[in-house]
Amino acid sequence: MSDLPNTRTKLHMINISRAWQEILKRVPQPTNSSCPLTKSLGRFTAADIQSDIDSPPFDKSLVDGFAILIDDLQSSQSLAINETVHAGQTPTVPVKTGTATQIMTGAPIPIGTEAVVMVEDCIVNLESNTVTINNTTVTLGSHIMQQGKSLSCGSVVVTAGTKIRPAEIGLLAEVGCAEVPVAAQPNVAIICTGDELVDVDQHPQAGQIRNSNEALLISLVTASGGNAIPLGIGRDNAIDLSDKIQHGLQHDVLLLSGGVSMGEKDLVPALLHQADVMEVFHKVQLKPGKPLWFGQAENTQSQTLVFGLPGNPVSSLVCYMLFVAPLIRVFQQGAKGRDSQPESYAELTVPYTLRGDRPTYHPGRLEWISGKWSVTPLPWSGSADQQAFALANCLVFFQPPQHEYDAGEQISVLPFPW
Ligand code: AMP
Ligand code: MG
């Protein structure tokens, strides 16, 4: 390893918000793609989407009932039934004085109609084919939804850079957007480094552990809208790892886990340097997650953004939540995604003492108790303890110089988005 540059002596640490700013300014503009509507959940729109119709496309009934004229309500006479109009049919005769048309929810309103009366307020005489109405509170336009009331043809229904949720999918279906213009998903390559790692389906032998980071990172990337490309375990030797790094640099983002600390086999920073990946920062004032490395490839076409995540799974997860998940969002959402950090506050249920001098994210349980959000930090034995995180639903943020926190204090929390 003597020909590798020595990157282990750097002690300069930046803070969380500087680290995020450094990442943010290197995120490229979203690129356009498209996908079928039913596959678009979680993607981001790449253009404003307009309606190609009025909605509703015609004046329609909001209830099952009878289409009538207002003056006929006063007469309390029975009205002759013109016809019955079901949803999907069109009326053939207008409503005139002394007549009513039976109409179902969603059916077009006959010409002349002034209001629709609910069937519950009507008595139908089948023999004489007439209807008597028992409601005098109906007014002009009752139970009629006018054409274009919810949206009009040509109006923008979803703006560019919007995250597509089920609600957007329903709306886009209504306006005929079968193929949605979306931002391309970033391709995120994943390399987990370590001579000690064995595949998940293996039983670890002496000194070995299972490669939990690969499955964890694949699921995180998928959940945050990226396209995960696992490249397998990178062993702690320059030849194997360099080869994998070269493959990783063909993608938009490369995540490495492990090998970024001060150990003798922590080769990642030096090998990235050798592969012309410019270091932007190494080490962040953060717990867990201090060893985080970030840089950008200089000579590849994709100018890959590269993260050297700490090896411990929980440190990887915290760094991912703070830096990689927002990056994947901005990659697709552009400027719209830049300032929406999903931070909230909750009341601490127990006192807490912060040890050490780094801002700390502690696994916590956020619950709605007696009409307010409360949060309890969970017992946790550090960055290799995944069990505590499986019981958690948020990160609780403790920030120096404050070290003693009282029960009842409002505290910043970062809810898990999954
Ligand atoms: P490192 O930064 O490579 O020294 O790794 C720090 C710690 O994380 C060590 O205890 C590793 O064994 C552990 N670790 C590294 N990679 C993984 C992984 N893929 N899955 C689970 N634990 C890991
Ligand atoms: Mg290692």
PDB file of N, CA and C in Angstrom, residues 167 252 326:
ATOM      1  N   ALA A 167     -52.757  10.131  -4.399  1.00  0.00           N
ATOM      2  CA  ALA A 167     -53.700  11.207  -4.743  1.00  0.00           C
ATOM      3  C   ALA A 167     -53.388  11.789  -6.120  1.00  0.00           C
ATOM      4  N   ASP A 252     -24.574   7.341 -11.379  1.00  0.00           N
ATOM      5  CA  ASP A 252     -24.757   8.711 -10.881  1.00  0.00           C
ATOM      6  C   ASP A 252     -24.199   8.881  -9.470  1.00  0.00           C
ATOM      7  N   PRO A 326     -31.832  12.916   0.994  1.00  0.00           N
ATOM      8  CA  PRO A 326     -32.153  14.226   0.407  1.00  0.00           C
ATOM      9  C   PRO A 326     -31.498  14.442  -0.947  1.00  0.00           C
TER      10      PRO A 326
END
